[in-house]
mmCIF file of C-alpha atoms in Angstrom:
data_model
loop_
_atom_site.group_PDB
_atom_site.id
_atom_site.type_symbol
_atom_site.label_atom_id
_atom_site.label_comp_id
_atom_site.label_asym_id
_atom_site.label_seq_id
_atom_site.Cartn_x
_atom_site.Cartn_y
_atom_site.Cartn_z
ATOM 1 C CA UNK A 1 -12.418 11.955 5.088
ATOM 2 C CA UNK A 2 -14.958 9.013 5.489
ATOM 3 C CA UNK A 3 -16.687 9.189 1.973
ATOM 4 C CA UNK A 4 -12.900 10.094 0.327
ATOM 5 C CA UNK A 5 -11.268 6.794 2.039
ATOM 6 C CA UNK A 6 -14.646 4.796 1.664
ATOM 7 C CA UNK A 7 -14.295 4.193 5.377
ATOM 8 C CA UNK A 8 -18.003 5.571 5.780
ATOM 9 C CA UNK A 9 -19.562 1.833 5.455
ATOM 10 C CA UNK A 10 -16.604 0.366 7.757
ATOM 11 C CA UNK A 11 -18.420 3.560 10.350
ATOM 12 C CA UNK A 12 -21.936 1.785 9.648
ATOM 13 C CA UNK A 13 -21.413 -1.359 10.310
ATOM 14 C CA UNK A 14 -19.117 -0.909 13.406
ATOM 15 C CA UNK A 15 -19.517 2.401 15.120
ATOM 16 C CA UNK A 16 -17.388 1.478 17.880
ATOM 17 C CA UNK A 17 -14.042 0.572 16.041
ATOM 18 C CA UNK A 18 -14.114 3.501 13.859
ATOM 19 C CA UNK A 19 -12.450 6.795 15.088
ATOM 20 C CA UNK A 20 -12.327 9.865 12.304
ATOM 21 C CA UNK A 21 -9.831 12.311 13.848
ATOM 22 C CA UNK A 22 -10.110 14.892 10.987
ATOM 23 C CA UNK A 23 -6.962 16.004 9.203
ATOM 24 C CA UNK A 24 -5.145 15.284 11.818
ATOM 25 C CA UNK A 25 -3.358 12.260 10.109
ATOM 26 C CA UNK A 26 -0.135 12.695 12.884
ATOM 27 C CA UNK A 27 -2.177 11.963 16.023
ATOM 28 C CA UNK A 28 -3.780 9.656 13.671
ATOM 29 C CA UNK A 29 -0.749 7.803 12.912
ATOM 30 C CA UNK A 30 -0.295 7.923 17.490
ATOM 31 C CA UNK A 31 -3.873 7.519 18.265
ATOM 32 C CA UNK A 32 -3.469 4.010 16.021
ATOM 33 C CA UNK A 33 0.089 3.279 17.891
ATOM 34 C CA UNK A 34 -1.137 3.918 21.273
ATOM 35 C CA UNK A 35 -4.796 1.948 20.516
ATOM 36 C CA UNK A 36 -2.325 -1.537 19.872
ATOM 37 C CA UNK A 37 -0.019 -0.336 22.831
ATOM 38 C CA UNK A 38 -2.721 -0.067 25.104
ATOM 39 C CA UNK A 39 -4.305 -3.596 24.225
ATOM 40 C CA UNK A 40 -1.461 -5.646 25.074
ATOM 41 C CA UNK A 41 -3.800 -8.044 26.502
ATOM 42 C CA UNK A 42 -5.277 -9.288 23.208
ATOM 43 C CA UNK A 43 -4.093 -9.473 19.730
ATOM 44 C CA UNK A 44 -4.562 -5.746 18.918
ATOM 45 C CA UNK A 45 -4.883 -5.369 14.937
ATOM 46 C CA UNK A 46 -4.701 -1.611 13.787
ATOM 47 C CA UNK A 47 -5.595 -0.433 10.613
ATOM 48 C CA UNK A 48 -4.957 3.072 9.539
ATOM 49 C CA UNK A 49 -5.925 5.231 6.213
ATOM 50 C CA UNK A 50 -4.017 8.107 5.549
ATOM 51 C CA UNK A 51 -3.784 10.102 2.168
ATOM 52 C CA UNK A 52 -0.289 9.444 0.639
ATOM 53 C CA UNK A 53 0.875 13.076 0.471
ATOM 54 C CA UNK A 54 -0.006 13.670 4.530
ATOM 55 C CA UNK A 55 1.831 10.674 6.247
ATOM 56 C CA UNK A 56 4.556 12.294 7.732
ATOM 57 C CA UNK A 57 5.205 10.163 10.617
ATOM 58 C CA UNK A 58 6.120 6.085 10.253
ATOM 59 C CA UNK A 59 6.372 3.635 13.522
ATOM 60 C CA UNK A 60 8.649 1.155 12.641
ATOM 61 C CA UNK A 61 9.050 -0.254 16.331
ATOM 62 C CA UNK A 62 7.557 -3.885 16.169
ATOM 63 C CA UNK A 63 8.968 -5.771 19.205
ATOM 64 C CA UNK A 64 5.465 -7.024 20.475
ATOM 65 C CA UNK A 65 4.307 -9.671 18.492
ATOM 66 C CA UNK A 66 0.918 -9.570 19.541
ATOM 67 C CA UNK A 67 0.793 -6.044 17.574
ATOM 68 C CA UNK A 68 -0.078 -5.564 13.719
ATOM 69 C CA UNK A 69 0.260 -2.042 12.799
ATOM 70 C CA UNK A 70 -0.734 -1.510 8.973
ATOM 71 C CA UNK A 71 -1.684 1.169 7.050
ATOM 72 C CA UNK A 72 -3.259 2.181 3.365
ATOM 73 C CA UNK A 73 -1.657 5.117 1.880
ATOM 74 C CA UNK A 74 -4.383 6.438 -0.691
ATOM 75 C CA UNK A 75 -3.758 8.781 -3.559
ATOM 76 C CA UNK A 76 -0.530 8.342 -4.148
ATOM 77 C CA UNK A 77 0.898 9.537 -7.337
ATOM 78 C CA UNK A 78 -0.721 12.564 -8.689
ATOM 79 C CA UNK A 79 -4.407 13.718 -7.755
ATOM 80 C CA UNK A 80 -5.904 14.726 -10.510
ATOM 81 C CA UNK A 81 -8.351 17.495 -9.304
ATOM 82 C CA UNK A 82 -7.370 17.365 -5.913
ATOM 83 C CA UNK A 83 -4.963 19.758 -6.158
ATOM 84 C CA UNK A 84 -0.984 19.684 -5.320
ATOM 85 C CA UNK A 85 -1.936 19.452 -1.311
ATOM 86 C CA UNK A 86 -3.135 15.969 -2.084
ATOM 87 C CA UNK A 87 -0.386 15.025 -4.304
ATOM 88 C CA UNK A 88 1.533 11.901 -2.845
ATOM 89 C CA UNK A 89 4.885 12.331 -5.014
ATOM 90 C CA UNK A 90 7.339 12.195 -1.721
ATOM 91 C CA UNK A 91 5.909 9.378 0.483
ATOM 92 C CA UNK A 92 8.086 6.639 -0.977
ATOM 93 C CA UNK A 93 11.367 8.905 -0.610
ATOM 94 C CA UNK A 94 10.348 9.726 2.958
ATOM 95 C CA UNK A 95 8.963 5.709 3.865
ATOM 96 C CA UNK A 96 12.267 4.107 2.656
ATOM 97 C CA UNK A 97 14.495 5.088 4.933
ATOM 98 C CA UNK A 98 12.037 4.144 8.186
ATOM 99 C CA UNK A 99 13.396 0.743 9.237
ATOM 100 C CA UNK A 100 10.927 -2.663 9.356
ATOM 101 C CA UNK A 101 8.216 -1.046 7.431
ATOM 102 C CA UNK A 102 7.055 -3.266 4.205
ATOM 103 C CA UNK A 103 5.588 -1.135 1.975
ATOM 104 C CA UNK A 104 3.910 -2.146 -1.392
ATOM 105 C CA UNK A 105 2.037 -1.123 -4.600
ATOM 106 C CA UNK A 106 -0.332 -2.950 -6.917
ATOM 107 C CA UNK A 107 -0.212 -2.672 -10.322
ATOM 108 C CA UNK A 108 -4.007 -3.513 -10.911
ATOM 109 C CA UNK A 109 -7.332 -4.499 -9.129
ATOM 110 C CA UNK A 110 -6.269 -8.573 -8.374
ATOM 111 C CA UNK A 111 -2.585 -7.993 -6.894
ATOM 112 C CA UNK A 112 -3.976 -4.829 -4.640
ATOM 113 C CA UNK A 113 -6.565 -8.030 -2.719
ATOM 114 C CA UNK A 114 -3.434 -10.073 -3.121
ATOM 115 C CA UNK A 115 -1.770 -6.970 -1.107
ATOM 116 C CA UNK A 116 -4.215 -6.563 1.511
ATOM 117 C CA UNK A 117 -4.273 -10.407 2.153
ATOM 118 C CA UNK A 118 -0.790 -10.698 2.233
ATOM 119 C CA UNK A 119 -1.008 -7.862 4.699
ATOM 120 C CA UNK A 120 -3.446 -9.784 7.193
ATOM 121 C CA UNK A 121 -1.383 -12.290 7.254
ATOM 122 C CA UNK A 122 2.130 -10.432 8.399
ATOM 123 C CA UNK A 123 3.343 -10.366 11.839
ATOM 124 C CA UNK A 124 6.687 -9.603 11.567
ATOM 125 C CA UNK A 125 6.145 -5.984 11.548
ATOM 126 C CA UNK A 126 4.655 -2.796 10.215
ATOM 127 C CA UNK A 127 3.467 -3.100 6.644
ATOM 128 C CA UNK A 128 1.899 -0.463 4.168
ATOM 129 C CA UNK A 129 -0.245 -0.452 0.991
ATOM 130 C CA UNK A 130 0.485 2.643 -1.186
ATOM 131 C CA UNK A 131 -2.596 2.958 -4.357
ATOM 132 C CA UNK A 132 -3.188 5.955 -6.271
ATOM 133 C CA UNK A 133 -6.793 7.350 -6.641
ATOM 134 C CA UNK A 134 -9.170 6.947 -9.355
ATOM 135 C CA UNK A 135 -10.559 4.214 -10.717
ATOM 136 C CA UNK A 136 -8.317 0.517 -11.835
ATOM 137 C CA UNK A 137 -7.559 -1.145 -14.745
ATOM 138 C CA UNK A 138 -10.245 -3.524 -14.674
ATOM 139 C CA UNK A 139 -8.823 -6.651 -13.931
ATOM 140 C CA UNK A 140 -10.691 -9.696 -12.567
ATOM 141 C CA UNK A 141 -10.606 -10.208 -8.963
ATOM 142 C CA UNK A 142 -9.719 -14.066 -8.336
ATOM 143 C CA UNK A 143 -12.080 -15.389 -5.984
ATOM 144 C CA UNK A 144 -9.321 -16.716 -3.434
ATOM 145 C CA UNK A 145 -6.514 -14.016 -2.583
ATOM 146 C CA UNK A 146 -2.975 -15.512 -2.689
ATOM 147 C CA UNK A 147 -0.400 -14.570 0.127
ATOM 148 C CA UNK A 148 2.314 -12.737 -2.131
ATOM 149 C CA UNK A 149 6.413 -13.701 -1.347
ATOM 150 C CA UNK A 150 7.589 -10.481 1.278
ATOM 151 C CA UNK A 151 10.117 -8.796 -1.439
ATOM 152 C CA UNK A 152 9.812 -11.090 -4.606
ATOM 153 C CA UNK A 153 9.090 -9.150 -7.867
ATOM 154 C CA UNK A 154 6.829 -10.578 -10.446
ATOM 155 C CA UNK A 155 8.807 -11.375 -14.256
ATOM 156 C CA UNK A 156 5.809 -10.566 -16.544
ATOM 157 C CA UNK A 157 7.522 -11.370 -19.357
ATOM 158 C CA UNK A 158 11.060 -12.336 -19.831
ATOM 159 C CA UNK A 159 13.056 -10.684 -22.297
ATOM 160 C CA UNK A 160 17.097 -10.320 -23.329
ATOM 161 C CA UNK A 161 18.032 -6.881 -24.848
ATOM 162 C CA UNK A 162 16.713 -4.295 -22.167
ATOM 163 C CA UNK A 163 14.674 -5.032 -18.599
ATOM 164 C CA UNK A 164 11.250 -2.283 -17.896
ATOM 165 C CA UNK A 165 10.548 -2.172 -14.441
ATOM 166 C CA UNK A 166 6.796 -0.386 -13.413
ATOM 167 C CA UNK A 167 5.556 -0.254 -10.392
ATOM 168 C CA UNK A 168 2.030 0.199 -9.601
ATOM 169 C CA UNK A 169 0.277 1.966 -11.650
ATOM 170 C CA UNK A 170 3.404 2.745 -13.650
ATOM 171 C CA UNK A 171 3.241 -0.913 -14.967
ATOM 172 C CA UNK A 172 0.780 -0.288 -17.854
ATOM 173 C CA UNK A 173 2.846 2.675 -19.086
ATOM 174 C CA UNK A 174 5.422 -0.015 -19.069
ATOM 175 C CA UNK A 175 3.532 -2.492 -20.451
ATOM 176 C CA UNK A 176 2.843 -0.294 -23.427
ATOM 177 C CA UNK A 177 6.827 0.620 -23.398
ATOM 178 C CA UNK A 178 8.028 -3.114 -23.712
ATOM 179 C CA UNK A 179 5.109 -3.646 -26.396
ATOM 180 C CA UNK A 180 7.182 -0.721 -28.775
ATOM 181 C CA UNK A 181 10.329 -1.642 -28.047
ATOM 182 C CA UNK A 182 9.416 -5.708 -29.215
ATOM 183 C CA UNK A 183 7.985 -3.821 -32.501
ATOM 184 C CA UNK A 184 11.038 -2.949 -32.954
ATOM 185 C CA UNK A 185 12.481 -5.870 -32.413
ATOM 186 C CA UNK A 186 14.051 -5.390 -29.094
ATOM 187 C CA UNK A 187 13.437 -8.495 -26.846
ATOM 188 C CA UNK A 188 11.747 -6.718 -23.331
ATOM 189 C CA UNK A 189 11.836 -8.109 -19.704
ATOM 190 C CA UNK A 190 8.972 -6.445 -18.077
ATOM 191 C CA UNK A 191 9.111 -6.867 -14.200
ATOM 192 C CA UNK A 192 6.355 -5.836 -11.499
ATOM 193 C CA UNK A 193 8.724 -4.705 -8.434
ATOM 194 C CA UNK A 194 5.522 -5.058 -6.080
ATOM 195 C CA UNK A 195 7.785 -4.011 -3.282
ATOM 196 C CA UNK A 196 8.723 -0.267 -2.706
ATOM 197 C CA UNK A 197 10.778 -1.268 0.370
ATOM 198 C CA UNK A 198 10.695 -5.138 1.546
ATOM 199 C CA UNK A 199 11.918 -4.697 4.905
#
């Protein structure tokens, strides 16, 4: 799926680090594992793209520190006209239990390069961006990405009668729940959990 991840310019401008196995995102998931294993040499620095819906196996080993093993779990959520096959509804059921995995979601644009930043700069571990397809919100891109705090939520907006939590994309359905609610005079906390599973 080169033109569905966007991974066809990545293929153009470096023909010799990109592998497309098919839909075979399993041995994808191994090819990556044994492509760090077998560079113990050097800092080996895997990235792997899988559709949300078809990860269905997670390495959470991460004794060699010279070993980054991350990976970008597109359309998650619902597919729109992808059909129920594409569908990523179960990932974060399946992901939580896996031990040392970090997995996270942005709720727009700004905090998904926050994300990926935060992501090149992890060691400790496997680590995991989950982002639902379509298009964003729209927000503005800073031009510096900040490393974000491994398992700190972001407080929005604090608030004392009743606390919204939405993650990812969630977060403007949230957003326009907590903007009711104070209409109605009911003071809203509105939280960004960021992190699916921290650790």
């Amino acid at each position: 799926m080169p033109s569905g991840t966007g991974l066809s310019h990545f293929a153009k401008a470096h023909p010799t680090r990109y592998f497309d196995v098919g839909i075979a995102e399993e041995h994808a998931a191994l090819f990556c594992l044994w492509v760090s294993d077998a560079r113990h040499d050097a800092v080996s620095h895997d990235l792997f793209h899988v559709f949300s819906a078809r990860l269905r196996h997670g390495d959470s080993r991460h004794g060699d520190p010279k070993t980054k093993r991350q990976a970008l779990h597109g359309r998650a959520g619902l597919s729109g006209d992808d059909g129920p096959t594409h569908h990523g509804l179960f990932d974060i059921g399946y992901l939580r239990h896996i031990p040392n995995w970090v997995h996270m979601q942005p709720k727009d644009e700004d905090e998904f390069a926050d994300m990926l930043w935060t992501m090149a700069h992890y060691n400790s571990g496997p680590i995991a961006v989950r982002y639902p397809r379509g298009s964003g919100t729209g927000a503005q891109i800073k031009s510096e990405p900040k490393l974000l705090e491994i398992g700190k939520a972001e407080v929005v907006q604090h608030g004392r009668d009743v606390a919204i939590f939405g993650l990812g994309n969630m977060f403007e359905i949230a957003e326009e729940a907590a903007r009711k609610l104070e209409e109605k005079g009911i003071s809203v906390a509105l939280i960004n959990p960021r992190w699916i599973k921290p650790n």
